[in-house]
Amino acid sequence: AQKVTQAQTEISVVEKEDVTLDCVYETRDTTYYLFWYKQPPSGELVFLIRRNSFDEQNEISGRYSWNFQKSTSSFNFTITASQVVDSAVYFCALSEASTGNQFYFGTGTSLTVIP
Amino acid sequence: DAGVIQSPRHEVTEMGQEVTLRCKPISGHNSLFWYRQTMMRGLELLIYFNNNVPIDDSGMPEDRFSAKMPNASFSTLKIQPSEPRDSAVYFCASSLLAVGTEAFFGQGTRLTVV
């Protein structure tokens, strides 16, 4: 079974629009960690954020914000006032205390910001 | 720190040839991961090491694939013999050996087998 689901395969928005990327996870652990990574066209994977299962406080970093809701097993990522440089594939990932430091990645959401 | 370093960045080889991909993890990191990325299958974990010991190699597709980590600063992924379906981008990543720490990725090796 897929532990991390990113249902949105591709999203296109016009520059300056807000966009939310969805991530739904599945785990039986009470201790787990969630991550977002960005893969720009150049190809490398860049770490964006980590949250642990005990901290549901939302986080904002500039135009980026993350909404963690255990009740719906979701860890959504919102980009406010999108820019062309935000065009990339975004991956959500999960690691569980019971499986050590192994990462489970979603299939990614390809975001295109149109100027 | 220099980050995770992979070599080569690009590799084109003929079917049947041996291919060796190399990775230098971030100094001080004691977990190392090899991933393969394709359009069809996304990011797949092939194998990972903790303290140079292979922990889970269930993602290694076939016996043609092998990985080693002779010391804390070097790992190889070898494919022999290579086949066209092995064409993909191969990523190496490293992290601290602690649950919940993020992994840092290298820039990947784009392998093309013709």
PDB file of C-alpha atoms in Angstrom:
ATOM      1  CA  ALA A   1       0.000   0.000   0.000  1.00  0.00           C
ATOM      2  CA  GLN A   2       1.189   3.476  -0.763  1.00  0.00           C
ATOM      3  CA  LYS A   3       2.207   5.230   2.423  1.00  0.00           C
ATOM      4  CA  VAL A   4       2.262   8.677   0.858  1.00  0.00           C
ATOM      5  CA  THR A   5      -0.285   9.792  -1.711  1.00  0.00           C
ATOM      6  CA  GLN A   6      -0.002  12.883  -3.811  1.00  0.00           C
ATOM      7  CA  ALA A   7      -3.161  12.774  -5.847  1.00  0.00           C
ATOM      8  CA  GLN A   8      -2.348  15.814  -7.946  1.00  0.00           C
ATOM      9  CA  THR A   9      -0.054  14.714 -10.735  1.00  0.00           C
ATOM     10  CA  GLU A  10       0.221  18.073 -12.480  1.00  0.00           C
ATOM     11  CA  ILE A  11      -0.915  21.569 -11.584  1.00  0.00           C
ATOM     12  CA  SER A  12      -0.675  24.746 -13.640  1.00  0.00           C
ATOM     13  CA  VAL A  13      -1.262  28.183 -12.191  1.00  0.00           C
ATOM     14  CA  VAL A  14      -0.754  31.688 -13.418  1.00  0.00           C
ATOM     15  CA  GLU A  15       1.943  33.693 -11.723  1.00  0.00           C
ATOM     16  CA  LYS A  16       0.853  35.372  -8.482  1.00  0.00           C
ATOM     17  CA  GLU A  17      -1.885  32.854  -7.843  1.00  0.00           C
ATOM     18  CA  ASP A  18      -1.836  30.795  -4.671  1.00  0.00           C
ATOM     19  CA  VAL A  19      -1.538  27.031  -5.022  1.00  0.00           C
ATOM     20  CA  THR A  20      -1.882  24.165  -2.569  1.00  0.00           C
ATOM     21  CA  LEU A  21      -0.204  20.816  -3.042  1.00  0.00           C
ATOM     22  CA  ASP A  22      -1.879  17.949  -1.258  1.00  0.00           C
ATOM     23  CA  CYS A  23      -0.211  15.145   0.638  1.00  0.00           C
ATOM     24  CA  VAL A  24      -1.991  12.337   2.440  1.00  0.00           C
ATOM     25  CA  TYR A  25      -0.046   9.772   4.417  1.00  0.00           C
ATOM     26  CA  GLU A  26      -0.738   6.457   6.053  1.00  0.00           C
ATOM     27  CA  THR A  27       1.001   5.064   9.099  1.00  0.00           C
ATOM     28  CA  ARG A  28       0.270   3.125  12.255  1.00  0.00           C
ATOM     29  CA  ASP A  29       3.150   4.672  14.123  1.00  0.00           C
ATOM     30  CA  THR A  30       2.496   7.358  16.680  1.00  0.00           C
ATOM     31  CA  THR A  31       5.942   8.804  16.061  1.00  0.00           C
ATOM     32  CA  TYR A  32       6.633   9.761  12.486  1.00  0.00           C
ATOM     33  CA  TYR A  33       8.041  12.572  10.399  1.00  0.00           C
ATOM     34  CA  LEU A  34       6.862  14.291   7.268  1.00  0.00           C
ATOM     35  CA  PHE A  35       8.955  16.081   4.689  1.00  0.00           C
ATOM     36  CA  TRP A  36       8.612  18.136   1.549  1.00  0.00           C
ATOM     37  CA  TYR A  37      11.241  18.208  -1.160  1.00  0.00           C
ATOM     38  CA  LYS A  38      11.463  20.329  -4.307  1.00  0.00           C
ATOM     39  CA  GLN A  39      12.922  19.052  -7.575  1.00  0.00           C
ATOM     40  CA  PRO A  40      13.461  21.962  -9.990  1.00  0.00           C
ATOM     41  CA  PRO A  41      14.107  21.382 -13.693  1.00  0.00           C
ATOM     42  CA  SER A  42      17.823  21.143 -12.970  1.00  0.00           C
ATOM     43  CA  GLY A  43      17.076  17.797 -11.319  1.00  0.00           C
ATOM     44  CA  GLU A  44      18.419  17.859  -7.783  1.00  0.00           C
ATOM     45  CA  LEU A  45      16.104  17.232  -4.822  1.00  0.00           C
ATOM     46  CA  VAL A  46      16.091  20.051  -2.320  1.00  0.00           C
ATOM     47  CA  PHE A  47      14.878  19.603   1.228  1.00  0.00           C
ATOM     48  CA  LEU A  48      12.217  22.152   2.222  1.00  0.00           C
ATOM     49  CA  ILE A  49      10.737  21.193   5.578  1.00  0.00           C
ATOM     50  CA  ARG A  50      10.368  18.497   8.224  1.00  0.00           C
ATOM     51  CA  ARG A  51       7.566  18.096  10.768  1.00  0.00           C
ATOM     52  CA  ASN A  52       7.208  15.517  13.512  1.00  0.00           C
ATOM     53  CA  SER A  53       3.952  13.868  14.478  1.00  0.00           C
ATOM     54  CA  PHE A  54       3.768  15.647  17.806  1.00  0.00           C
ATOM     55  CA  ASP A  55       3.854  19.113  16.395  1.00  0.00           C
ATOM     56  CA  GLU A  56       0.744  20.094  14.477  1.00  0.00           C
ATOM     57  CA  GLN A  57       1.540  23.759  14.489  1.00  0.00           C
ATOM     58  CA  ASN A  58       1.423  25.165  11.000  1.00  0.00           C
ATOM     59  CA  GLU A  59       4.576  26.705   9.656  1.00  0.00           C
ATOM     60  CA  ILE A  60       5.185  29.651   7.403  1.00  0.00           C
ATOM     61  CA  SER A  61       8.409  30.483   5.650  1.00  0.00           C
ATOM     62  CA  GLY A  62       8.112  33.443   3.361  1.00  0.00           C
ATOM     63  CA  ARG A  63       5.663  32.526   0.612  1.00  0.00           C
ATOM     64  CA  TYR A  64       5.610  28.878   1.707  1.00  0.00           C
ATOM     65  CA  SER A  65       3.303  27.476   4.359  1.00  0.00           C
ATOM     66  CA  TRP A  66       2.515  23.993   5.556  1.00  0.00           C
ATOM     67  CA  ASN A  67      -0.717  22.712   7.087  1.00  0.00           C
ATOM     68  CA  PHE A  68      -0.335  19.519   9.119  1.00  0.00           C
ATOM     69  CA  GLN A  69      -3.586  17.878  10.203  1.00  0.00           C
ATOM     70  CA  LYS A  70      -3.391  14.520  11.950  1.00  0.00           C
ATOM     71  CA  SER A  71      -7.165  14.166  11.906  1.00  0.00           C
ATOM     72  CA  THR A  72      -7.097  13.876   8.133  1.00  0.00           C
ATOM     73  CA  SER A  73      -3.549  12.469   7.832  1.00  0.00           C
ATOM     74  CA  SER A  74      -2.603  15.345   5.621  1.00  0.00           C
ATOM     75  CA  PHE A  75       0.431  17.570   5.268  1.00  0.00           C
ATOM     76  CA  ASN A  76      -0.425  20.124   2.612  1.00  0.00           C
ATOM     77  CA  PHE A  77       1.908  22.704   1.157  1.00  0.00           C
ATOM     78  CA  THR A  78       0.751  26.129   0.009  1.00  0.00           C
ATOM     79  CA  ILE A  79       2.698  28.571  -2.115  1.00  0.00           C
ATOM     80  CA  THR A  80       1.365  32.104  -1.917  1.00  0.00           C
ATOM     81  CA  ALA A  81       1.781  34.494  -4.831  1.00  0.00           C
ATOM     82  CA  SER A  82       3.462  31.863  -6.960  1.00  0.00           C
ATOM     83  CA  GLN A  83       6.430  32.740  -9.133  1.00  0.00           C
ATOM     84  CA  VAL A  84       7.908  31.133 -12.209  1.00  0.00           C
ATOM     85  CA  VAL A  85      10.848  29.929 -10.113  1.00  0.00           C
ATOM     86  CA  ASP A  86       8.421  27.793  -8.131  1.00  0.00           C
ATOM     87  CA  SER A  87       7.952  25.565 -11.177  1.00  0.00           C
ATOM     88  CA  ALA A  88       9.202  22.165 -10.079  1.00  0.00           C
ATOM     89  CA  VAL A  89       8.146  18.731  -8.988  1.00  0.00           C
ATOM     90  CA  TYR A  90       7.326  18.621  -5.299  1.00  0.00           C
ATOM     91  CA  PHE A  91       7.598  15.436  -3.281  1.00  0.00           C
ATOM     92  CA  CYS A  92       6.082  14.643   0.073  1.00  0.00           C
ATOM     93  CA  ALA A  93       7.788  11.960   2.168  1.00  0.00           C
ATOM     94  CA  LEU A  94       7.264  10.043   5.397  1.00  0.00           C
ATOM     95  CA  SER A  95       9.594   8.304   7.807  1.00  0.00           C
ATOM     96  CA  GLU A  96       8.425   6.196  10.702  1.00  0.00           C
ATOM     97  CA  ALA A  97      10.056   5.502  14.017  1.00  0.00           C
ATOM     98  CA  SER A  98       9.349   1.777  13.581  1.00  0.00           C
ATOM     99  CA  THR A  99      11.168   1.535  10.259  1.00  0.00           C
ATOM    100  CA  GLY A 100      14.186   3.588  11.185  1.00  0.00           C
ATOM    101  CA  ASN A 101      15.324   6.333   8.908  1.00  0.00           C
ATOM    102  CA  GLN A 102      13.861   4.913   5.731  1.00  0.00           C
ATOM    103  CA  PHE A 103      11.917   7.446   3.659  1.00  0.00           C
ATOM    104  CA  TYR A 104       8.691   6.760   1.793  1.00  0.00           C
ATOM    105  CA  PHE A 105       8.164   9.211  -1.043  1.00  0.00           C
ATOM    106  CA  GLY A 106       4.975  10.133  -2.820  1.00  0.00           C
ATOM    107  CA  THR A 107       4.830  10.187  -6.597  1.00  0.00           C
ATOM    108  CA  GLY A 108       5.262  13.929  -6.764  1.00  0.00           C
ATOM    109  CA  THR A 109       3.236  16.850  -8.046  1.00  0.00           C
ATOM    110  CA  SER A 110       4.523  18.743 -11.043  1.00  0.00           C
ATOM    111  CA  LEU A 111       3.811  22.444 -10.648  1.00  0.00           C
ATOM    112  CA  THR A 112       4.027  24.801 -13.585  1.00  0.00           C
ATOM    113  CA  VAL A 113       3.741  28.518 -12.945  1.00  0.00           C
ATOM    114  CA  ILE A 114       2.808  30.377 -16.095  1.00  0.00           C
ATOM    115  CA  PRO A 115       4.126  33.924 -16.428  1.00  0.00           C
TER     116      PRO A 115
ATOM    117  CA  ASP B   1      30.226  21.409   3.522  1.00  0.00           C
ATOM    118  CA  ALA B   2      30.277  20.252  -0.091  1.00  0.00           C
ATOM    119  CA  GLY B   3      27.071  18.264   0.002  1.00  0.00           C
ATOM    120  CA  VAL B   4      26.538  14.811  -1.462  1.00  0.00           C
ATOM    121  CA  ILE B   5      28.759  14.308  -4.480  1.00  0.00           C
ATOM    122  CA  GLN B   6      27.893  11.890  -7.227  1.00  0.00           C
ATOM    123  CA  SER B   7      29.879  10.888 -10.257  1.00  0.00           C
ATOM    124  CA  PRO B   8      29.583  10.761 -13.123  1.00  0.00           C
ATOM    125  CA  ARG B   9      26.754  13.223 -13.781  1.00  0.00           C
ATOM    126  CA  HIS B  10      25.954  11.557 -17.057  1.00  0.00           C
ATOM    127  CA  GLU B  11      26.750   8.108 -18.333  1.00  0.00           C
ATOM    128  CA  VAL B  12      25.949   6.592 -21.702  1.00  0.00           C
ATOM    129  CA  THR B  13      26.825   2.967 -22.136  1.00  0.00           C
ATOM    130  CA  GLU B  14      26.024   0.075 -24.394  1.00  0.00           C
ATOM    131  CA  MET B  15      23.826  -2.755 -23.332  1.00  0.00           C
ATOM    132  CA  GLY B  16      25.812  -5.481 -21.635  1.00  0.00           C
ATOM    133  CA  GLN B  17      28.496  -3.192 -20.282  1.00  0.00           C
ATOM    134  CA  GLU B  18      29.280  -2.746 -16.616  1.00  0.00           C
ATOM    135  CA  VAL B  19      28.348   0.580 -15.067  1.00  0.00           C
ATOM    136  CA  THR B  20      29.605   1.930 -11.757  1.00  0.00           C
ATOM    137  CA  LEU B  21      28.048   4.932 -10.075  1.00  0.00           C
ATOM    138  CA  ARG B  22      29.834   6.636  -7.222  1.00  0.00           C
ATOM    139  CA  CYS B  23      28.758   8.623  -4.214  1.00  0.00           C
ATOM    140  CA  LYS B  24      30.475  10.593  -1.497  1.00  0.00           C
ATOM    141  CA  PRO B  25      28.096  11.391   1.367  1.00  0.00           C
ATOM    142  CA  ILE B  26      28.188  14.466   3.538  1.00  0.00           C
ATOM    143  CA  SER B  27      30.926  14.193   6.117  1.00  0.00           C
ATOM    144  CA  GLY B  28      29.529  12.997   9.436  1.00  0.00           C
ATOM    145  CA  HIS B  29      26.443  11.427   7.925  1.00  0.00           C
ATOM    146  CA  ASN B  30      26.180   7.735   8.671  1.00  0.00           C
ATOM    147  CA  SER B  31      23.173   6.765   6.598  1.00  0.00           C
ATOM    148  CA  LEU B  32      23.357   6.502   2.840  1.00  0.00           C
ATOM    149  CA  PHE B  33      20.583   5.827   0.359  1.00  0.00           C
ATOM    150  CA  TRP B  34      20.488   4.927  -3.327  1.00  0.00           C
ATOM    151  CA  TYR B  35      17.354   5.873  -5.261  1.00  0.00           C
ATOM    152  CA  ARG B  36      16.340   5.419  -8.869  1.00  0.00           C
ATOM    153  CA  GLN B  37      13.962   7.840 -10.583  1.00  0.00           C
ATOM    154  CA  THR B  38      12.023   7.108 -13.748  1.00  0.00           C
ATOM    155  CA  MET B  39       8.920   8.616 -15.246  1.00  0.00           C
ATOM    156  CA  MET B  40       7.042   5.351 -14.919  1.00  0.00           C
ATOM    157  CA  ARG B  41       7.970   4.398 -11.368  1.00  0.00           C
ATOM    158  CA  GLY B  42       8.924   7.672  -9.722  1.00  0.00           C
ATOM    159  CA  LEU B  43      11.470   7.596  -6.914  1.00  0.00           C
ATOM    160  CA  GLU B  44      12.362   4.081  -5.833  1.00  0.00           C
ATOM    161  CA  LEU B  45      14.592   3.243  -2.888  1.00  0.00           C
ATOM    162  CA  LEU B  46      17.109   0.660  -4.047  1.00  0.00           C
ATOM    163  CA  ILE B  47      19.180   0.149  -0.924  1.00  0.00           C
ATOM    164  CA  TYR B  48      20.308   1.970   2.169  1.00  0.00           C
ATOM    165  CA  PHE B  49      23.224   1.658   4.549  1.00  0.00           C
ATOM    166  CA  ASN B  50      23.620   2.564   8.189  1.00  0.00           C
ATOM    167  CA  ASN B  51      27.197   2.847   9.408  1.00  0.00           C
ATOM    168  CA  ASN B  52      28.376   1.258   6.151  1.00  0.00           C
ATOM    169  CA  VAL B  53      26.187  -1.822   6.656  1.00  0.00           C
ATOM    170  CA  PRO B  54      23.414  -2.567   4.158  1.00  0.00           C
ATOM    171  CA  ILE B  55      20.113  -2.482   6.022  1.00  0.00           C
ATOM    172  CA  ASP B  56      17.511  -2.982   3.338  1.00  0.00           C
ATOM    173  CA  ASP B  57      18.257  -3.998  -0.227  1.00  0.00           C
ATOM    174  CA  SER B  58      14.775  -5.199  -1.072  1.00  0.00           C
ATOM    175  CA  GLY B  59      14.484  -2.481  -3.664  1.00  0.00           C
ATOM    176  CA  MET B  60      17.409  -3.722  -5.717  1.00  0.00           C
ATOM    177  CA  PRO B  61      15.682  -4.908  -8.866  1.00  0.00           C
ATOM    178  CA  GLU B  62      17.844  -7.851  -9.832  1.00  0.00           C
ATOM    179  CA  ASP B  63      21.100  -9.601  -9.182  1.00  0.00           C
ATOM    180  CA  ARG B  64      22.597  -7.423 -11.862  1.00  0.00           C
ATOM    181  CA  PHE B  65      22.571  -4.613  -9.297  1.00  0.00           C
ATOM    182  CA  SER B  66      24.996  -4.476  -6.410  1.00  0.00           C
ATOM    183  CA  ALA B  67      26.005  -1.776  -3.945  1.00  0.00           C
ATOM    184  CA  LYS B  68      28.912  -1.416  -1.598  1.00  0.00           C
ATOM    185  CA  MET B  69      29.997   0.996   1.051  1.00  0.00           C
ATOM    186  CA  PRO B  70      33.610   0.186   1.936  1.00  0.00           C
ATOM    187  CA  ASN B  71      33.948   3.175   4.241  1.00  0.00           C
ATOM    188  CA  ALA B  72      31.990   6.094   5.620  1.00  0.00           C
ATOM    189  CA  SER B  73      32.905   8.405   2.780  1.00  0.00           C
ATOM    190  CA  PHE B  74      32.307   6.324  -0.315  1.00  0.00           C
ATOM    191  CA  SER B  75      29.688   4.110  -1.897  1.00  0.00           C
ATOM    192  CA  THR B  76      29.208   2.512  -5.287  1.00  0.00           C
ATOM    193  CA  LEU B  77      26.255   1.176  -7.186  1.00  0.00           C
ATOM    194  CA  LYS B  78      27.163  -1.268  -9.910  1.00  0.00           C
ATOM    195  CA  ILE B  79      25.062  -2.656 -12.709  1.00  0.00           C
ATOM    196  CA  GLN B  80      26.385  -5.615 -14.622  1.00  0.00           C
ATOM    197  CA  PRO B  81      25.363  -6.301 -17.274  1.00  0.00           C
ATOM    198  CA  SER B  82      23.436  -3.144 -18.000  1.00  0.00           C
ATOM    199  CA  GLU B  83      20.183  -3.187 -19.973  1.00  0.00           C
ATOM    200  CA  PRO B  84      18.199  -0.407 -21.682  1.00  0.00           C
ATOM    201  CA  ARG B  85      15.509  -0.607 -18.987  1.00  0.00           C
ATOM    202  CA  ASP B  86      18.102   0.476 -16.434  1.00  0.00           C
ATOM    203  CA  SER B  87      18.109   3.925 -18.008  1.00  0.00           C
ATOM    204  CA  ALA B  88      17.114   6.347 -15.254  1.00  0.00           C
ATOM    205  CA  VAL B  89      18.447   9.001 -12.940  1.00  0.00           C
ATOM    206  CA  TYR B  90      20.178   7.479  -9.938  1.00  0.00           C
ATOM    207  CA  PHE B  91      20.343   9.540  -6.771  1.00  0.00           C
ATOM    208  CA  CYS B  92      22.479   9.088  -3.737  1.00  0.00           C
ATOM    209  CA  ALA B  93      21.388  10.699  -0.465  1.00  0.00           C
ATOM    210  CA  SER B  94      22.819  10.838   3.027  1.00  0.00           C
ATOM    211  CA  SER B  95      21.543  11.679   6.459  1.00  0.00           C
ATOM    212  CA  LEU B  96      22.419  11.419  10.099  1.00  0.00           C
ATOM    213  CA  LEU B  97      21.532   8.077  11.620  1.00  0.00           C
ATOM    214  CA  ALA B  98      18.561   9.271  13.603  1.00  0.00           C
ATOM    215  CA  VAL B  99      14.899   8.790  12.948  1.00  0.00           C
ATOM    216  CA  GLY B 100      13.320  11.880  11.556  1.00  0.00           C
ATOM    217  CA  THR B 101      16.368  13.592  10.172  1.00  0.00           C
ATOM    218  CA  GLU B 102      16.182  14.834   6.632  1.00  0.00           C
ATOM    219  CA  ALA B 103      18.161  13.310   3.804  1.00  0.00           C
ATOM    220  CA  PHE B 104      20.287  15.422   1.501  1.00  0.00           C
ATOM    221  CA  PHE B 105      20.493  14.394  -2.115  1.00  0.00           C
ATOM    222  CA  GLY B 106      23.258  14.506  -4.649  1.00  0.00           C
ATOM    223  CA  GLN B 107      22.663  15.910  -8.094  1.00  0.00           C
ATOM    224  CA  GLY B 108      22.105  12.475  -9.549  1.00  0.00           C
ATOM    225  CA  THR B 109      23.633  10.417 -12.333  1.00  0.00           C
ATOM    226  CA  ARG B 110      21.650  10.246 -15.533  1.00  0.00           C
ATOM    227  CA  LEU B 111      22.275   6.797 -16.980  1.00  0.00           C
ATOM    228  CA  THR B 112      21.406   5.946 -20.547  1.00  0.00           C
ATOM    229  CA  VAL B 113      21.871   2.377 -21.739  1.00  0.00           C
ATOM    230  CA  VAL B 114      21.662   2.012 -25.514  1.00  0.00           C
TER     231      VAL B 114
END
